Amino acid sequence: VLGIRSLAGTDSGTVIILLVGALALMFLLEIFVVGVYRTVMLRMFLEGRCYEKVPAQRLWFLLRVKKWCHVGIARFVTGILSLLWGLTLVGGIIKAYSYYLVPYILAENPGMDRREAFAISKRMMMGQKWNVFVLDLSFIGWRLLEGITFGIAGVFYVEPYYQATIAELYTFNRNMAYQQGYIR
């Protein structure tokens, strides 16, 4: 702290530097730990569709295949693009649904180039954005229950139910995209 104070010159400058550093650390943790962990959980939901049991060591899948940073950067870019598109109300909603399946694509194909994942998600969501929006609206009651129970229902029921539903949506859209030749 004394070194930072000597660089900043004042106590208020030191506080600002420490706050910016803490925010940068939180940002990096959100991207490379929480965001990537969410992608791993999506993969576990996708595997749970096919297998009766998914072993707990699957949590380390992205580390084992050395794609942790790759997925983190792709999720970061997705967030930045969604934020920028979010500056326009209609464009933000449309693009959020265009990029909706990127985390699932990366969960299934962690080595895929992020631009390709964006392009595939856009193609898979063509003509599906309204349906997915309505699907999201159908979860309003569940989200209210989650709020009423201070998140407890979300941890034990709502979020797993929602993620399993979206995993099914992804699988359906992926199969339709293969049949229609959108993806190979």
PDB file of C-alpha atoms in Angstrom:
ATOM      1  CA  VAL A   1       0.000   0.000   0.000  1.00  0.00           C
ATOM      2  CA  LEU A   2       2.887   2.390   0.773  1.00  0.00           C
ATOM      3  CA  GLY A   3       4.316   1.785  -2.705  1.00  0.00           C
ATOM      4  CA  ILE A   4       0.977   2.551  -4.307  1.00  0.00           C
ATOM      5  CA  ARG A   5       0.632   5.667  -2.154  1.00  0.00           C
ATOM      6  CA  SER A   6       4.047   6.871  -3.238  1.00  0.00           C
ATOM      7  CA  LEU A   7       3.025   6.374  -6.897  1.00  0.00           C
ATOM      8  CA  ALA A   8      -0.365   8.038  -6.438  1.00  0.00           C
ATOM      9  CA  GLY A   9       0.923  10.865  -4.276  1.00  0.00           C
ATOM     10  CA  THR A  10      -2.245  11.160  -2.187  1.00  0.00           C
ATOM     11  CA  ASP A  11      -4.504   8.969  -0.093  1.00  0.00           C
ATOM     12  CA  SER A  12      -7.428   9.508  -2.451  1.00  0.00           C
ATOM     13  CA  GLY A  13      -5.235   8.518  -5.409  1.00  0.00           C
ATOM     14  CA  THR A  14      -4.240   5.355  -3.556  1.00  0.00           C
ATOM     15  CA  VAL A  15      -7.901   4.502  -2.941  1.00  0.00           C
ATOM     16  CA  ILE A  16      -8.727   5.024  -6.610  1.00  0.00           C
ATOM     17  CA  ILE A  17      -5.835   2.822  -7.735  1.00  0.00           C
ATOM     18  CA  LEU A  18      -6.854   0.084  -5.276  1.00  0.00           C
ATOM     19  CA  LEU A  19     -10.497   0.298  -6.406  1.00  0.00           C
ATOM     20  CA  VAL A  20      -9.543   0.079 -10.078  1.00  0.00           C
ATOM     21  CA  GLY A  21      -7.270  -2.867  -9.298  1.00  0.00           C
ATOM     22  CA  ALA A  22     -10.030  -4.624  -7.350  1.00  0.00           C
ATOM     23  CA  LEU A  23     -12.496  -4.039 -10.188  1.00  0.00           C
ATOM     24  CA  ALA A  24     -10.013  -5.400 -12.728  1.00  0.00           C
ATOM     25  CA  LEU A  25      -9.455  -8.487 -10.568  1.00  0.00           C
ATOM     26  CA  MET A  26     -13.209  -9.037 -10.192  1.00  0.00           C
ATOM     27  CA  PHE A  27     -13.639  -8.612 -13.948  1.00  0.00           C
ATOM     28  CA  LEU A  28     -10.947 -11.206 -14.684  1.00  0.00           C
ATOM     29  CA  LEU A  29     -12.429 -13.619 -12.137  1.00  0.00           C
ATOM     30  CA  GLU A  30     -15.868 -13.193 -13.701  1.00  0.00           C
ATOM     31  CA  ILE A  31     -14.526 -13.983 -17.160  1.00  0.00           C
ATOM     32  CA  PHE A  32     -11.962 -16.685 -16.516  1.00  0.00           C
ATOM     33  CA  VAL A  33     -13.470 -18.432 -13.516  1.00  0.00           C
ATOM     34  CA  VAL A  34     -17.213 -17.837 -13.290  1.00  0.00           C
ATOM     35  CA  GLY A  35     -17.871 -17.574 -17.041  1.00  0.00           C
ATOM     36  CA  VAL A  36     -15.774 -20.587 -17.911  1.00  0.00           C
ATOM     37  CA  TYR A  37     -17.287 -22.561 -15.030  1.00  0.00           C
ATOM     38  CA  ARG A  38     -20.734 -21.782 -16.479  1.00  0.00           C
ATOM     39  CA  THR A  39     -19.586 -23.171 -19.822  1.00  0.00           C
ATOM     40  CA  VAL A  40     -18.388 -26.339 -18.089  1.00  0.00           C
ATOM     41  CA  MET A  41     -21.759 -26.667 -16.379  1.00  0.00           C
ATOM     42  CA  LEU A  42     -23.496 -26.303 -19.745  1.00  0.00           C
ATOM     43  CA  ARG A  43     -21.339 -29.133 -21.062  1.00  0.00           C
ATOM     44  CA  MET A  44     -22.347 -31.240 -18.082  1.00  0.00           C
ATOM     45  CA  PHE A  45     -26.010 -30.555 -18.880  1.00  0.00           C
ATOM     46  CA  LEU A  46     -25.415 -31.582 -22.483  1.00  0.00           C
ATOM     47  CA  GLU A  47     -23.658 -34.756 -21.341  1.00  0.00           C
ATOM     48  CA  GLY A  48     -26.444 -35.407 -18.843  1.00  0.00           C
ATOM     49  CA  ARG A  49     -28.811 -35.742 -21.784  1.00  0.00           C
ATOM     50  CA  CYS A  50     -26.802 -38.699 -23.098  1.00  0.00           C
ATOM     51  CA  TYR A  51     -25.429 -40.410 -20.000  1.00  0.00           C
ATOM     52  CA  GLU A  52     -27.090 -41.558 -16.829  1.00  0.00           C
ATOM     53  CA  LYS A  53     -24.234 -40.232 -14.704  1.00  0.00           C
ATOM     54  CA  VAL A  54     -21.782 -37.429 -15.394  1.00  0.00           C
ATOM     55  CA  PRO A  55     -18.652 -37.738 -13.234  1.00  0.00           C
ATOM     56  CA  ALA A  56     -17.663 -34.760 -11.092  1.00  0.00           C
ATOM     57  CA  GLN A  57     -14.175 -34.662 -12.626  1.00  0.00           C
ATOM     58  CA  ARG A  58     -15.832 -33.288 -15.777  1.00  0.00           C
ATOM     59  CA  LEU A  59     -15.570 -29.923 -13.993  1.00  0.00           C
ATOM     60  CA  TRP A  60     -11.915 -29.921 -15.060  1.00  0.00           C
ATOM     61  CA  PHE A  61     -12.609 -30.790 -18.704  1.00  0.00           C
ATOM     62  CA  LEU A  62     -11.506 -27.439 -20.154  1.00  0.00           C
ATOM     63  CA  LEU A  63      -8.292 -27.491 -18.134  1.00  0.00           C
ATOM     64  CA  ARG A  64      -7.542 -31.021 -19.294  1.00  0.00           C
ATOM     65  CA  VAL A  65      -8.004 -30.098 -22.971  1.00  0.00           C
ATOM     66  CA  LYS A  66      -6.151 -26.778 -22.412  1.00  0.00           C
ATOM     67  CA  LYS A  67      -9.023 -24.582 -23.636  1.00  0.00           C
ATOM     68  CA  TRP A  68      -9.840 -22.685 -20.423  1.00  0.00           C
ATOM     69  CA  CYS A  69      -8.432 -19.340 -21.617  1.00  0.00           C
ATOM     70  CA  HIS A  70      -9.805 -19.813 -25.135  1.00  0.00           C
ATOM     71  CA  VAL A  71     -13.354 -20.240 -23.798  1.00  0.00           C
ATOM     72  CA  GLY A  72     -12.851 -17.349 -21.358  1.00  0.00           C
ATOM     73  CA  ILE A  73     -11.794 -15.012 -24.152  1.00  0.00           C
ATOM     74  CA  ALA A  74     -14.690 -16.123 -26.344  1.00  0.00           C
ATOM     75  CA  ARG A  75     -17.148 -15.493 -23.494  1.00  0.00           C
ATOM     76  CA  PHE A  76     -15.515 -12.088 -22.924  1.00  0.00           C
ATOM     77  CA  VAL A  77     -15.953 -11.150 -26.587  1.00  0.00           C
ATOM     78  CA  THR A  78     -19.570 -12.345 -26.462  1.00  0.00           C
ATOM     79  CA  GLY A  79     -20.155 -10.106 -23.451  1.00  0.00           C
ATOM     80  CA  ILE A  80     -18.524  -7.097 -25.098  1.00  0.00           C
ATOM     81  CA  LEU A  81     -20.506  -7.542 -28.309  1.00  0.00           C
ATOM     82  CA  SER A  82     -23.743  -7.949 -26.360  1.00  0.00           C
ATOM     83  CA  LEU A  83     -22.906  -4.838 -24.337  1.00  0.00           C
ATOM     84  CA  LEU A  84     -22.181  -2.791 -27.444  1.00  0.00           C
ATOM     85  CA  TRP A  85     -25.314  -4.008 -29.210  1.00  0.00           C
ATOM     86  CA  GLY A  86     -27.208  -3.347 -25.979  1.00  0.00           C
ATOM     87  CA  LEU A  87     -26.579   0.360 -26.474  1.00  0.00           C
ATOM     88  CA  THR A  88     -29.305   0.110 -29.107  1.00  0.00           C
ATOM     89  CA  LEU A  89     -32.453  -1.298 -27.507  1.00  0.00           C
ATOM     90  CA  VAL A  90     -33.826  -3.367 -30.391  1.00  0.00           C
ATOM     91  CA  GLY A  91     -30.399  -4.378 -31.710  1.00  0.00           C
ATOM     92  CA  GLY A  92     -29.359  -5.465 -28.231  1.00  0.00           C
ATOM     93  CA  ILE A  93     -32.310  -7.801 -27.846  1.00  0.00           C
ATOM     94  CA  ILE A  94     -31.936  -9.250 -31.327  1.00  0.00           C
ATOM     95  CA  LYS A  95     -28.179  -9.765 -31.005  1.00  0.00           C
ATOM     96  CA  ALA A  96     -28.517 -11.233 -27.511  1.00  0.00           C
ATOM     97  CA  TYR A  97     -30.702 -13.921 -29.023  1.00  0.00           C
ATOM     98  CA  SER A  98     -28.373 -14.273 -32.022  1.00  0.00           C
ATOM     99  CA  TYR A  99     -25.496 -15.053 -29.635  1.00  0.00           C
ATOM    100  CA  TYR A 100     -27.713 -17.073 -27.284  1.00  0.00           C
ATOM    101  CA  LEU A 101     -26.220 -20.455 -28.173  1.00  0.00           C
ATOM    102  CA  VAL A 102     -22.535 -19.445 -28.242  1.00  0.00           C
ATOM    103  CA  PRO A 103     -21.871 -20.782 -24.715  1.00  0.00           C
ATOM    104  CA  TYR A 104     -23.426 -24.142 -25.662  1.00  0.00           C
ATOM    105  CA  ILE A 105     -21.455 -24.311 -28.904  1.00  0.00           C
ATOM    106  CA  LEU A 106     -18.255 -23.617 -26.963  1.00  0.00           C
ATOM    107  CA  ALA A 107     -19.234 -26.138 -24.285  1.00  0.00           C
ATOM    108  CA  GLU A 108     -19.571 -28.804 -26.945  1.00  0.00           C
ATOM    109  CA  ASN A 109     -16.640 -27.618 -29.102  1.00  0.00           C
ATOM    110  CA  PRO A 110     -14.164 -25.800 -26.820  1.00  0.00           C
ATOM    111  CA  GLY A 111     -11.498 -25.535 -29.522  1.00  0.00           C
ATOM    112  CA  MET A 112     -13.769 -23.800 -32.034  1.00  0.00           C
ATOM    113  CA  ASP A 113     -12.791 -20.328 -33.161  1.00  0.00           C
ATOM    114  CA  ARG A 114     -15.041 -17.750 -31.507  1.00  0.00           C
ATOM    115  CA  ARG A 115     -15.976 -16.151 -34.842  1.00  0.00           C
ATOM    116  CA  GLU A 116     -17.167 -19.511 -36.100  1.00  0.00           C
ATOM    117  CA  ALA A 117     -19.141 -20.060 -32.878  1.00  0.00           C
ATOM    118  CA  PHE A 118     -20.841 -16.661 -33.380  1.00  0.00           C
ATOM    119  CA  ALA A 119     -21.651 -17.481 -37.006  1.00  0.00           C
ATOM    120  CA  ILE A 120     -23.068 -20.892 -36.120  1.00  0.00           C
ATOM    121  CA  SER A 121     -25.155 -19.434 -33.298  1.00  0.00           C
ATOM    122  CA  LYS A 122     -26.565 -16.800 -35.665  1.00  0.00           C
ATOM    123  CA  ARG A 123     -27.470 -19.451 -38.233  1.00  0.00           C
ATOM    124  CA  MET A 124     -28.989 -21.747 -35.606  1.00  0.00           C
ATOM    125  CA  MET A 125     -31.107 -18.902 -34.223  1.00  0.00           C
ATOM    126  CA  MET A 126     -32.441 -17.770 -37.613  1.00  0.00           C
ATOM    127  CA  GLY A 127     -36.207 -17.884 -37.308  1.00  0.00           C
ATOM    128  CA  GLN A 128     -35.954 -19.045 -33.678  1.00  0.00           C
ATOM    129  CA  LYS A 129     -35.436 -15.779 -31.793  1.00  0.00           C
ATOM    130  CA  TRP A 130     -39.128 -15.183 -31.124  1.00  0.00           C
ATOM    131  CA  ASN A 131     -39.641 -18.773 -29.949  1.00  0.00           C
ATOM    132  CA  VAL A 132     -36.712 -18.505 -27.551  1.00  0.00           C
ATOM    133  CA  PHE A 133     -37.971 -15.143 -26.300  1.00  0.00           C
ATOM    134  CA  VAL A 134     -41.352 -16.736 -25.545  1.00  0.00           C
ATOM    135  CA  LEU A 135     -39.535 -19.643 -23.859  1.00  0.00           C
ATOM    136  CA  ASP A 136     -37.682 -17.153 -21.663  1.00  0.00           C
ATOM    137  CA  LEU A 137     -40.978 -15.436 -20.842  1.00  0.00           C
ATOM    138  CA  SER A 138     -42.424 -18.768 -19.727  1.00  0.00           C
ATOM    139  CA  PHE A 139     -39.849 -18.790 -16.921  1.00  0.00           C
ATOM    140  CA  ILE A 140     -41.066 -15.521 -15.365  1.00  0.00           C
ATOM    141  CA  GLY A 141     -43.086 -17.382 -12.718  1.00  0.00           C
ATOM    142  CA  TRP A 142     -40.078 -19.510 -11.848  1.00  0.00           C
ATOM    143  CA  ARG A 143     -37.880 -16.420 -11.587  1.00  0.00           C
ATOM    144  CA  LEU A 144     -40.438 -14.807  -9.259  1.00  0.00           C
ATOM    145  CA  LEU A 145     -40.378 -17.940  -7.101  1.00  0.00           C
ATOM    146  CA  GLU A 146     -36.596 -17.683  -7.086  1.00  0.00           C
ATOM    147  CA  GLY A 147     -36.824 -14.071  -5.890  1.00  0.00           C
ATOM    148  CA  ILE A 148     -39.415 -14.853  -3.224  1.00  0.00           C
ATOM    149  CA  THR A 149     -37.217 -17.619  -1.805  1.00  0.00           C
ATOM    150  CA  PHE A 150     -34.125 -15.361  -1.896  1.00  0.00           C
ATOM    151  CA  GLY A 151     -32.466 -17.551  -4.518  1.00  0.00           C
ATOM    152  CA  ILE A 152     -32.890 -20.879  -2.743  1.00  0.00           C
ATOM    153  CA  ALA A 153     -35.379 -22.189  -5.331  1.00  0.00           C
ATOM    154  CA  GLY A 154     -32.961 -21.023  -8.028  1.00  0.00           C
ATOM    155  CA  VAL A 155     -30.074 -23.031  -6.676  1.00  0.00           C
ATOM    156  CA  PHE A 156     -32.001 -26.235  -6.107  1.00  0.00           C
ATOM    157  CA  TYR A 157     -34.606 -26.207  -8.855  1.00  0.00           C
ATOM    158  CA  VAL A 158     -35.157 -23.204 -11.133  1.00  0.00           C
ATOM    159  CA  GLU A 159     -31.665 -22.775 -12.587  1.00  0.00           C
ATOM    160  CA  PRO A 160     -31.057 -26.505 -13.209  1.00  0.00           C
ATOM    161  CA  TYR A 161     -34.523 -26.741 -14.802  1.00  0.00           C
ATOM    162  CA  TYR A 162     -33.844 -23.682 -16.953  1.00  0.00           C
ATOM    163  CA  GLN A 163     -30.395 -24.894 -18.046  1.00  0.00           C
ATOM    164  CA  ALA A 164     -31.742 -28.362 -18.879  1.00  0.00           C
ATOM    165  CA  THR A 165     -34.477 -26.717 -20.961  1.00  0.00           C
ATOM    166  CA  ILE A 166     -31.972 -24.556 -22.848  1.00  0.00           C
ATOM    167  CA  ALA A 167     -29.725 -27.599 -23.383  1.00  0.00           C
ATOM    168  CA  GLU A 168     -32.703 -29.295 -25.033  1.00  0.00           C
ATOM    169  CA  LEU A 169     -33.332 -26.172 -27.111  1.00  0.00           C
ATOM    170  CA  TYR A 170     -29.690 -26.133 -28.197  1.00  0.00           C
ATOM    171  CA  THR A 171     -29.790 -29.799 -29.138  1.00  0.00           C
ATOM    172  CA  PHE A 172     -33.003 -29.335 -31.104  1.00  0.00           C
ATOM    173  CA  ASN A 173     -31.639 -26.275 -32.934  1.00  0.00           C
ATOM    174  CA  ARG A 174     -28.336 -28.050 -33.610  1.00  0.00           C
ATOM    175  CA  ASN A 175     -30.135 -31.045 -35.125  1.00  0.00           C
ATOM    176  CA  MET A 176     -32.348 -28.768 -37.245  1.00  0.00           C
ATOM    177  CA  ALA A 177     -29.294 -26.816 -38.430  1.00  0.00           C
ATOM    178  CA  TYR A 178     -27.584 -30.066 -39.494  1.00  0.00           C
ATOM    179  CA  GLN A 179     -30.694 -31.196 -41.369  1.00  0.00           C
ATOM    180  CA  GLN A 180     -31.091 -27.853 -43.109  1.00  0.00           C
ATOM    181  CA  GLY A 181     -27.399 -27.615 -43.960  1.00  0.00           C
ATOM    182  CA  TYR A 182     -26.692 -24.481 -41.866  1.00  0.00           C
ATOM    183  CA  ILE A 183     -23.796 -26.232 -40.179  1.00  0.00           C
ATOM    184  CA  ARG A 184     -21.689 -29.192 -41.180  1.00  0.00           C
TER     185      ARG A 184
END
